[in-house]
CSV table of N, CA, C and O in Angstrom, one decimal:
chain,number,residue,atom,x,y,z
C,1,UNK,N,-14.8,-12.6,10.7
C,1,UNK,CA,-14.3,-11.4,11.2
C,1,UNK,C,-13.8,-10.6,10.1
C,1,UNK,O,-12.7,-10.8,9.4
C,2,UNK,N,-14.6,-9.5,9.9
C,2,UNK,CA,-14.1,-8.3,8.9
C,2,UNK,C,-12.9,-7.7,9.0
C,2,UNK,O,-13.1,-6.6,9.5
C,3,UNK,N,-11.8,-7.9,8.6
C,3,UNK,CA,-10.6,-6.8,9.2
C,3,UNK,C,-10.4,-5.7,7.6
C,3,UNK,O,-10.1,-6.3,6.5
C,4,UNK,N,-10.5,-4.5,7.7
C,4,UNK,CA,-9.7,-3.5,6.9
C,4,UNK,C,-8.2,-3.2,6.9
C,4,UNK,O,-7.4,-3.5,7.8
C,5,UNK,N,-7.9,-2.7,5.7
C,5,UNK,CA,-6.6,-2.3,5.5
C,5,UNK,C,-6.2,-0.8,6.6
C,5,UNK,O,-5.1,-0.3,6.8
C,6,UNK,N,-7.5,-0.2,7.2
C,6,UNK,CA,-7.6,1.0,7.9
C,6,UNK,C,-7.2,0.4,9.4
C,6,UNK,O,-6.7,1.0,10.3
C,7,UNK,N,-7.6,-0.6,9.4
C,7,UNK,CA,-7.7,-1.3,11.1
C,7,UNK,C,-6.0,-1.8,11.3
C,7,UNK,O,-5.4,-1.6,12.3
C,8,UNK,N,-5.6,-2.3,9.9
C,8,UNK,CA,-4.4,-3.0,9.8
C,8,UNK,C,-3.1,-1.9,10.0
C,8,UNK,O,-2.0,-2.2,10.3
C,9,UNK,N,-3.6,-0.6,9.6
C,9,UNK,CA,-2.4,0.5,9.7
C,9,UNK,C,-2.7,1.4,10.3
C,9,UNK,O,-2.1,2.5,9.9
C,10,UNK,N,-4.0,1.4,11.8
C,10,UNK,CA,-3.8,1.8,12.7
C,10,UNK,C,-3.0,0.9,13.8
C,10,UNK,O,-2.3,1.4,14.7
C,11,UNK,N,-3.1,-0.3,13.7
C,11,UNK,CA,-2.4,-1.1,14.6
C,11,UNK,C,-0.8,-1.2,14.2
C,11,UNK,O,0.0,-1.6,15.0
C,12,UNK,N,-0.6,-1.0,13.6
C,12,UNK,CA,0.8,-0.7,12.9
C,12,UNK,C,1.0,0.4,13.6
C,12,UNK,O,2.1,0.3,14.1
C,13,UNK,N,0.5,1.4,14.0
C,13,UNK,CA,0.7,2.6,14.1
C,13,UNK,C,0.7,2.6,15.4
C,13,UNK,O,1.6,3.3,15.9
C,14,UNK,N,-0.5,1.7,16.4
C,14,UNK,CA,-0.4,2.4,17.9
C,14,UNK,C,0.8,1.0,18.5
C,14,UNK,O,1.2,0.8,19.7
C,15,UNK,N,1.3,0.1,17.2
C,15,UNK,CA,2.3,-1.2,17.7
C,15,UNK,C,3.6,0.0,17.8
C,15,UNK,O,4.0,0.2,18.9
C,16,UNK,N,4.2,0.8,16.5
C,16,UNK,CA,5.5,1.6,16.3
C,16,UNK,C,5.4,2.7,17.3
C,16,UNK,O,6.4,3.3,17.5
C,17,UNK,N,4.2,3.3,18.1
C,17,UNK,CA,4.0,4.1,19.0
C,17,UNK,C,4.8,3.9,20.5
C,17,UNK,O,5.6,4.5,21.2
C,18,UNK,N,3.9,2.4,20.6
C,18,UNK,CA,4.5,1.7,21.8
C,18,UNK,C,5.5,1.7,22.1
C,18,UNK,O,6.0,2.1,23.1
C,19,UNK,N,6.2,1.3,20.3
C,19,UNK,CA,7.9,0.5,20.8
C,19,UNK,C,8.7,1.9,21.0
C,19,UNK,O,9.8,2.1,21.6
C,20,UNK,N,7.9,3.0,20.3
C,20,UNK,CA,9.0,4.2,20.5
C,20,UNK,C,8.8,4.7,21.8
C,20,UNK,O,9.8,5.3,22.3
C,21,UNK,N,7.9,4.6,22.3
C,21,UNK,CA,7.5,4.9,24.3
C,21,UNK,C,8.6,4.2,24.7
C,21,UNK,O,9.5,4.8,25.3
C,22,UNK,N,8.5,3.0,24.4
C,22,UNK,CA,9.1,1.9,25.5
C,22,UNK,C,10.4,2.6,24.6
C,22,UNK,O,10.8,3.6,25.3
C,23,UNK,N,11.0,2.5,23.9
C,23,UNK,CA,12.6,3.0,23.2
C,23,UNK,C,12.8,4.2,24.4
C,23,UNK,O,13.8,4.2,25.1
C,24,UNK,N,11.9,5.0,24.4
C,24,UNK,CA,12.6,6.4,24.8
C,24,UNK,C,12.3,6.2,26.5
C,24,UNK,O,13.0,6.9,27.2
C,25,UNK,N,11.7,5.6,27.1
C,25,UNK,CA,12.3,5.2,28.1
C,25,UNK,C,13.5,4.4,29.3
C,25,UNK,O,14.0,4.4,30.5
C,26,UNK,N,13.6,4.0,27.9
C,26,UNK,CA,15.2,3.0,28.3
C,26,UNK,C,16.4,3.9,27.9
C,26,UNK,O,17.6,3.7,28.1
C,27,UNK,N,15.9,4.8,27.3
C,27,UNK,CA,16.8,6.2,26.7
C,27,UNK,C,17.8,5.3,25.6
C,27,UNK,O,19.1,5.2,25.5
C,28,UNK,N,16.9,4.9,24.9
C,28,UNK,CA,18.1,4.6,23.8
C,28,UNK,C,18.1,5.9,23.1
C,28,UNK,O,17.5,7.0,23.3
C,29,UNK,N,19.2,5.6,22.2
C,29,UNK,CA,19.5,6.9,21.2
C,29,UNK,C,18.8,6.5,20.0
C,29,UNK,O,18.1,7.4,19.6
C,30,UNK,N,18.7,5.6,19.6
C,30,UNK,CA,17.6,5.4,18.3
C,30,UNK,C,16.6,5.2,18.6
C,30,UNK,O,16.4,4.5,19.6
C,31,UNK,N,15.3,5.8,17.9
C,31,UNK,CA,14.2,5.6,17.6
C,31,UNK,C,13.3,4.2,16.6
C,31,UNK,O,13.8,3.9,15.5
C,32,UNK,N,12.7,3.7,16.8
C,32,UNK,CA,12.7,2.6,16.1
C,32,UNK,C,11.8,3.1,14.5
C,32,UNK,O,10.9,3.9,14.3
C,33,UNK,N,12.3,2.5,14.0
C,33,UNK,CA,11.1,2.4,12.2
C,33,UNK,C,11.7,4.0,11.7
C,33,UNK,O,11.2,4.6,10.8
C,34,UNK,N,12.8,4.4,12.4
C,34,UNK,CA,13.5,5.9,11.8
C,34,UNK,C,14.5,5.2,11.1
C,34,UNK,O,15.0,4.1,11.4
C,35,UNK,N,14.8,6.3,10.1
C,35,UNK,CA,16.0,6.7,9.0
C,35,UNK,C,16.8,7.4,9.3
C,35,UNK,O,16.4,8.5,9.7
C,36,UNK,N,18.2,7.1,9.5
C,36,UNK,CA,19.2,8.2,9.9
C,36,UNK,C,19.5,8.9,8.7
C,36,UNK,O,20.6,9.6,8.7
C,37,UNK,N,18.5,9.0,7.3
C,37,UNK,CA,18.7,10.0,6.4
C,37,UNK,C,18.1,10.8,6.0
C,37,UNK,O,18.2,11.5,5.0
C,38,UNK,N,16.8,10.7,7.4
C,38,UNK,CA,15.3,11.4,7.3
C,38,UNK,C,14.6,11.4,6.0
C,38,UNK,O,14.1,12.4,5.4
C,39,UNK,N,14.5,9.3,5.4
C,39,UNK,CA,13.9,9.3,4.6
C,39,UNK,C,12.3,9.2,4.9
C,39,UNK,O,11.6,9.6,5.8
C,40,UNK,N,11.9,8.7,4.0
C,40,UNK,CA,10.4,8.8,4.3
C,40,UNK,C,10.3,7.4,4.9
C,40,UNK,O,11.2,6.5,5.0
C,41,UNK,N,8.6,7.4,5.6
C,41,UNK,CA,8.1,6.4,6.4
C,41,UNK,C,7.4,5.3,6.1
C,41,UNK,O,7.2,5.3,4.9
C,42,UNK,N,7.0,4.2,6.6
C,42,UNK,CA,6.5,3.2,5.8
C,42,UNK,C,5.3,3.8,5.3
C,42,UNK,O,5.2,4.0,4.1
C,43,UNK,N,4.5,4.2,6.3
C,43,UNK,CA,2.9,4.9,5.9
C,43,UNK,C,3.2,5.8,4.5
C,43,UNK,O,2.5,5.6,3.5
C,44,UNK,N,4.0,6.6,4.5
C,44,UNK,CA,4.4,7.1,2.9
C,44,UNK,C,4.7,6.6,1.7
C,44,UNK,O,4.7,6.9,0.5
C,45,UNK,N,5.1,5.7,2.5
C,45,UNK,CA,5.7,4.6,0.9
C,45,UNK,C,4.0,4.0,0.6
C,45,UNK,O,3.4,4.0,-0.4
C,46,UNK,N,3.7,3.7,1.9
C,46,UNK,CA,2.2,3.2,1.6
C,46,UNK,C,1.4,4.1,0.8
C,46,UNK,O,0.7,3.6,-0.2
C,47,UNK,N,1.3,5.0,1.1
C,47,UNK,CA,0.4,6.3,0.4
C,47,UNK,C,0.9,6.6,-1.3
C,47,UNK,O,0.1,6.6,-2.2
C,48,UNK,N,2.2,6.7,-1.3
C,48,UNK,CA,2.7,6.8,-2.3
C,48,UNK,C,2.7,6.0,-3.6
C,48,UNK,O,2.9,6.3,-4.8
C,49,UNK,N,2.5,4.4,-2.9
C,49,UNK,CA,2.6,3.7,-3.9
C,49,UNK,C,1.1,3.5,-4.4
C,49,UNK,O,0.8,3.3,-5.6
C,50,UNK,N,0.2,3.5,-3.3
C,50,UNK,CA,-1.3,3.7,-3.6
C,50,UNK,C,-1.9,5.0,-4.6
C,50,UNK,O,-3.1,5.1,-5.0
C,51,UNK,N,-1.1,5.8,-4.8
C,51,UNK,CA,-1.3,7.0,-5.3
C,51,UNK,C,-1.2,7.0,-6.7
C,51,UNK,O,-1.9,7.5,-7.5
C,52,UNK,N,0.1,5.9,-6.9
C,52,UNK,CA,0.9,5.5,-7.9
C,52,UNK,C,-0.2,5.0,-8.7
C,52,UNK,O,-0.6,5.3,-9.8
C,53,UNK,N,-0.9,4.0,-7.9
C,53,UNK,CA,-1.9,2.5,-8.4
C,53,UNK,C,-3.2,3.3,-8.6
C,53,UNK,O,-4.0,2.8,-9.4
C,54,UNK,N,-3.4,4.0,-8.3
C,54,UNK,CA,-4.5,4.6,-8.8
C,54,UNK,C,-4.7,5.7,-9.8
C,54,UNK,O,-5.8,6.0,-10.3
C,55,UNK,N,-3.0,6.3,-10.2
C,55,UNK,CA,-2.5,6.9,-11.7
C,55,UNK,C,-3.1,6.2,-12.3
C,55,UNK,O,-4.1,6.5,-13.0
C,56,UNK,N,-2.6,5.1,-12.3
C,56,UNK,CA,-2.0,3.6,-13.1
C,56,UNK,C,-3.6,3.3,-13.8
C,56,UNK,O,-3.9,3.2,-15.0
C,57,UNK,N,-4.5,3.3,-12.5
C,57,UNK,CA,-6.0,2.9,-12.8
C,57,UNK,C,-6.6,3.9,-14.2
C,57,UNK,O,-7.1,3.5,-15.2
C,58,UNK,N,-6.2,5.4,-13.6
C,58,UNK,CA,-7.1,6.3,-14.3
C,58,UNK,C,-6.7,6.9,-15.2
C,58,UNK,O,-7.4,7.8,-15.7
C,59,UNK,N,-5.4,6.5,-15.8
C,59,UNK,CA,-4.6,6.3,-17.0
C,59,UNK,C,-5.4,5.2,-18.1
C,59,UNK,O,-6.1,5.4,-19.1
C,60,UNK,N,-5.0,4.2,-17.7
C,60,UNK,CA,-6.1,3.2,-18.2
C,60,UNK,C,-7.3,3.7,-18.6
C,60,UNK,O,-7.5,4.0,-19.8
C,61,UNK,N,-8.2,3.8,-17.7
C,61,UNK,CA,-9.3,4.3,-18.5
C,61,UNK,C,-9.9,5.4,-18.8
C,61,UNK,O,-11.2,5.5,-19.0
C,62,UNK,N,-8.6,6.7,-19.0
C,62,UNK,CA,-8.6,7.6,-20.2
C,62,UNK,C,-8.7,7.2,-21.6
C,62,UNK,O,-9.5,7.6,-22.5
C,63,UNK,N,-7.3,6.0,-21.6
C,63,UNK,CA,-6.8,5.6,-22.8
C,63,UNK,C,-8.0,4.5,-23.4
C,63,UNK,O,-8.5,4.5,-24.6
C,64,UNK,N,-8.3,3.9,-22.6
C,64,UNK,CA,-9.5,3.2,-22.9
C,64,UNK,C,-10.7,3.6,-23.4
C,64,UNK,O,-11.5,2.9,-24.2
C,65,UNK,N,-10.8,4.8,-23.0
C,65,UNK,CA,-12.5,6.2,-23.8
C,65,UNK,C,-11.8,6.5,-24.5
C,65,UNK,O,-12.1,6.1,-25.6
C,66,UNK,N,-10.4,7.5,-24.6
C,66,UNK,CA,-9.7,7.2,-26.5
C,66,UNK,C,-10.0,6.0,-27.7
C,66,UNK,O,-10.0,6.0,-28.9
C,67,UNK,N,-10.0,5.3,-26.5
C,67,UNK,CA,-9.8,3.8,-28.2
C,67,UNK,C,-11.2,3.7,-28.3
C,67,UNK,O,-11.4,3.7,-29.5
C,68,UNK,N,-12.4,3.6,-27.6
C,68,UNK,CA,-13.5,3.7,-28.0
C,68,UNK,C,-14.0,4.9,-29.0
C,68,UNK,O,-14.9,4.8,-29.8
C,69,UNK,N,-13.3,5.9,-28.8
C,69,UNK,CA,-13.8,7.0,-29.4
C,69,UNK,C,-12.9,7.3,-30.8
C,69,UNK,O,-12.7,8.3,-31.4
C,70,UNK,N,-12.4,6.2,-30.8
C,70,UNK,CA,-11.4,6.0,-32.1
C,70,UNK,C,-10.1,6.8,-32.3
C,70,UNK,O,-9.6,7.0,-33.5
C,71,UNK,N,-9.5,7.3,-31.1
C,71,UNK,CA,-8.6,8.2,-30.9
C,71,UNK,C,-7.3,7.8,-30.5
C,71,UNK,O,-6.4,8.6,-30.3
C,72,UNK,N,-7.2,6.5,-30.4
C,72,UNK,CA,-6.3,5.8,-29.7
C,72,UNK,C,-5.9,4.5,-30.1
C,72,UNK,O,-6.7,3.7,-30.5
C,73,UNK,N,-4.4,4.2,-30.1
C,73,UNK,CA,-4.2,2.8,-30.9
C,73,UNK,C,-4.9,1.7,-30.2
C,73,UNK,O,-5.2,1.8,-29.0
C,74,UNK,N,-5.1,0.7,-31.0
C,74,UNK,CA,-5.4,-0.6,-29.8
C,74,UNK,C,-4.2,-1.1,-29.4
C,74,UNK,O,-4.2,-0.7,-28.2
C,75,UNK,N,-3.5,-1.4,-29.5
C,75,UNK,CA,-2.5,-1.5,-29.1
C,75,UNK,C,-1.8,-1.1,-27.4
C,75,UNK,O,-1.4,-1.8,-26.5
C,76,UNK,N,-2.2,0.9,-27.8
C,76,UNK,CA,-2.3,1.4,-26.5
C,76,UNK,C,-2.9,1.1,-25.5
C,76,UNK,O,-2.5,1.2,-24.4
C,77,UNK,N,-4.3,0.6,-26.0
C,77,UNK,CA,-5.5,0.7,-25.3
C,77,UNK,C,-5.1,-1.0,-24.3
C,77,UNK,O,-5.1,-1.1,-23.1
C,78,UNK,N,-4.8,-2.2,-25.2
C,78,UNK,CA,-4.3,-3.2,-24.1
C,78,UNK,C,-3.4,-2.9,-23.6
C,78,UNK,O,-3.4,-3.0,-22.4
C,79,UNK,N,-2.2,-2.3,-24.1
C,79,UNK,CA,-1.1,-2.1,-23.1
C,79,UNK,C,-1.4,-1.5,-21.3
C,79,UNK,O,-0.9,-1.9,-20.3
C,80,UNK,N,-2.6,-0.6,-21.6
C,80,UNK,CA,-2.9,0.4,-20.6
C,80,UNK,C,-3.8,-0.5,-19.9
C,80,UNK,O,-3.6,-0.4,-18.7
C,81,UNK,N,-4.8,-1.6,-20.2
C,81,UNK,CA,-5.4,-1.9,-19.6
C,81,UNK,C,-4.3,-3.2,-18.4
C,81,UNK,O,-4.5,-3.7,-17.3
C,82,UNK,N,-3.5,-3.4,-19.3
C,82,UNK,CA,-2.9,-5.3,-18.8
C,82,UNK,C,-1.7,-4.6,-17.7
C,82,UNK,O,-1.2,-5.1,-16.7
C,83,UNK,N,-1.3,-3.2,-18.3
C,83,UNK,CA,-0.5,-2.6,-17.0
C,83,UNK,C,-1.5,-2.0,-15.8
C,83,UNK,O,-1.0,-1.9,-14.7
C,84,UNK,N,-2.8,-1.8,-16.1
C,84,UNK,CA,-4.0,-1.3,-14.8
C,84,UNK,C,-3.9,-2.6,-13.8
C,84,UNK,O,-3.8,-2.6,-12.6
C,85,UNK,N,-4.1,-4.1,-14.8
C,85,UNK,CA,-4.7,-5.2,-14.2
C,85,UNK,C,-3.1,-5.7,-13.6
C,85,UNK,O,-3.3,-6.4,-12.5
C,86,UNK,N,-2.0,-5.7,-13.9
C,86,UNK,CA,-1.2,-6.4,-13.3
C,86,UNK,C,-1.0,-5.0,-11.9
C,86,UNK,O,-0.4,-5.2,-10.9
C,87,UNK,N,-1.4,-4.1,-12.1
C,87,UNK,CA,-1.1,-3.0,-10.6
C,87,UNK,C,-2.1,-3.5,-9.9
C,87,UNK,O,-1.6,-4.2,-9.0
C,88,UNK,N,-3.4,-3.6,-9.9
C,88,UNK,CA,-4.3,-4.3,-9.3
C,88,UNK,C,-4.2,-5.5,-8.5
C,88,UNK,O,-4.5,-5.7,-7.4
C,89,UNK,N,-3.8,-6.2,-9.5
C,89,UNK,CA,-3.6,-7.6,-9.0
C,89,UNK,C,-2.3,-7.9,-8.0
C,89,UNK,O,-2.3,-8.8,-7.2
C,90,UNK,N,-0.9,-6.7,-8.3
C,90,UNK,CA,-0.1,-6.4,-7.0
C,90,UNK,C,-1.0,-5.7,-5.6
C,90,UNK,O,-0.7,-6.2,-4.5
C,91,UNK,N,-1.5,-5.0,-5.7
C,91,UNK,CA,-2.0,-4.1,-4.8
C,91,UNK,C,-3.1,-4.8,-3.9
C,91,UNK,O,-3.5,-4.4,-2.8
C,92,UNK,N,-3.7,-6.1,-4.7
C,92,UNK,CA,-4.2,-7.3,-3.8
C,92,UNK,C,-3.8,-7.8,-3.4
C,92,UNK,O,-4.2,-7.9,-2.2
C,93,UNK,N,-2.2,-8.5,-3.8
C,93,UNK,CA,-1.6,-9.1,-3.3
C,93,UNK,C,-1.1,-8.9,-1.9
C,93,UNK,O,-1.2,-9.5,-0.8
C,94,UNK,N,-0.5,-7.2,-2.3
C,94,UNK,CA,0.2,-6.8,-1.0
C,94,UNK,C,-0.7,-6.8,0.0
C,94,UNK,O,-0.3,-7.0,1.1
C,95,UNK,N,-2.4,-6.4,-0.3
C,95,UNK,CA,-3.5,-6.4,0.4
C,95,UNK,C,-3.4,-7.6,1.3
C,95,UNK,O,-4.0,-7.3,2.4
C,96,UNK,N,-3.0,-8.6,1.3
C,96,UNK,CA,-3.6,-9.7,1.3
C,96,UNK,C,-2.7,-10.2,2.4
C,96,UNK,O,-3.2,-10.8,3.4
C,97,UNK,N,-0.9,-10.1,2.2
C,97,UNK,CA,-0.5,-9.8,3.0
C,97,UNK,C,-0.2,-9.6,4.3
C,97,UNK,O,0.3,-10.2,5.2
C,98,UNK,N,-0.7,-8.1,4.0
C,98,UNK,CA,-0.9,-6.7,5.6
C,98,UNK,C,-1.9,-8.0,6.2
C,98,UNK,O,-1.8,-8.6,7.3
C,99,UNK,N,-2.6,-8.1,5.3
C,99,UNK,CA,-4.1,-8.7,6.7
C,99,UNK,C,-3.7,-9.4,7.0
C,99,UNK,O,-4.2,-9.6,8.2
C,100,UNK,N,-2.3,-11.0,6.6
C,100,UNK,CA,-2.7,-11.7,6.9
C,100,UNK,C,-1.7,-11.6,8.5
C,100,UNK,O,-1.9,-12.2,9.6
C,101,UNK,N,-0.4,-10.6,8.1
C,101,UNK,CA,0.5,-10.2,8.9
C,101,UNK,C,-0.4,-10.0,10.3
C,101,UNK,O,-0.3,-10.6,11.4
C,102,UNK,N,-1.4,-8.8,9.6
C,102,UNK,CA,-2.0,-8.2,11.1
C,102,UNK,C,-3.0,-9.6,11.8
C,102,UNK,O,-3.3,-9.8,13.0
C,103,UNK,N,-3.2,-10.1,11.1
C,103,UNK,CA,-4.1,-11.6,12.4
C,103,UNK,C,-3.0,-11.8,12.7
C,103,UNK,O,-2.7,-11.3,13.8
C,104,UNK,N,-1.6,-12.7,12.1
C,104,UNK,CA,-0.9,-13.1,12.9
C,104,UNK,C,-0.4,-12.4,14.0
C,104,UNK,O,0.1,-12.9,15.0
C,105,UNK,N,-0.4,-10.8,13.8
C,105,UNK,CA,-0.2,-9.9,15.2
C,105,UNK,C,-0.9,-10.3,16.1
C,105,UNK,O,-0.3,-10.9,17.0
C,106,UNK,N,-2.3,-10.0,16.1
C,106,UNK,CA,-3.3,-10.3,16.5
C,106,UNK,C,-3.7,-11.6,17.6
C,106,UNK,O,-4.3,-11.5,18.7
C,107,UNK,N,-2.9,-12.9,16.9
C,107,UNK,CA,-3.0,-14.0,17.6
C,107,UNK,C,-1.6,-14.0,18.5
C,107,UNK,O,-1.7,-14.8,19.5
C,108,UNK,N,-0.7,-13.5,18.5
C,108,UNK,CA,0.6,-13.3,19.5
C,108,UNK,C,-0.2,-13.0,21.2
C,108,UNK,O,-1.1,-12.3,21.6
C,109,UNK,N,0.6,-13.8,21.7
C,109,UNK,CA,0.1,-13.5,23.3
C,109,UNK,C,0.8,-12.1,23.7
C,109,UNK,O,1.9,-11.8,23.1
C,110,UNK,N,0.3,-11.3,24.8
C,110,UNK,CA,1.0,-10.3,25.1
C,110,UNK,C,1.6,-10.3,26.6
C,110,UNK,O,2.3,-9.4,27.1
């Protein structure tokens, strides 16, 4: 069974939908997965940090066509690459995670 990270944070999405249906029908006063300092949202942190990781990527291999073109320390050029590969290798991780969170959703009786 193929699951995406797209499948994994729409179900996140129509799960926090629910609970806020069901919240605002029992009339609570809080909202659930809200900030009382109208910070930002998980999906933003998500976006945000993926945005980050993909700086991270194309920083790298700027610095990397510098050092081939003799423009750039080597130095720089590993620095840039071992900070690309350890964002990578988080961004799997966390990958890895979500999915395994969302099966275990997934397998919950309802």
């Amino acid at each position: 069974m193929a699951i995406n990270v797209s499948s994994a944070i729409n179900a996140y999405r129509s799960a926090a939908a629910s609970a806020t249906e069901s919240m605002q029908s029992s009339s609570s006063p809080k909202l659930a997965g809200t900030t009382q300092s109208g910070g930002t949202g998980f999906s933003d942190l998500i976006k945000d940090s993926l945005k980050e990781a993909v700086s991270v990527q194309r920083n790298a291999e700027e610095i990397s066509l510098k050092g081939i073109a003799g423009d750039a320390d080597m130095r720089d050029v590993v620095l840039a690459v071992n900070n690309a590969e350890n964002t990578l290798n988080t961004v799997v991780a966390i990958r890895d995670k979500v999915l395994n969170a969302y099966q275990e959703i997934l397998k919950m009786p309802i």
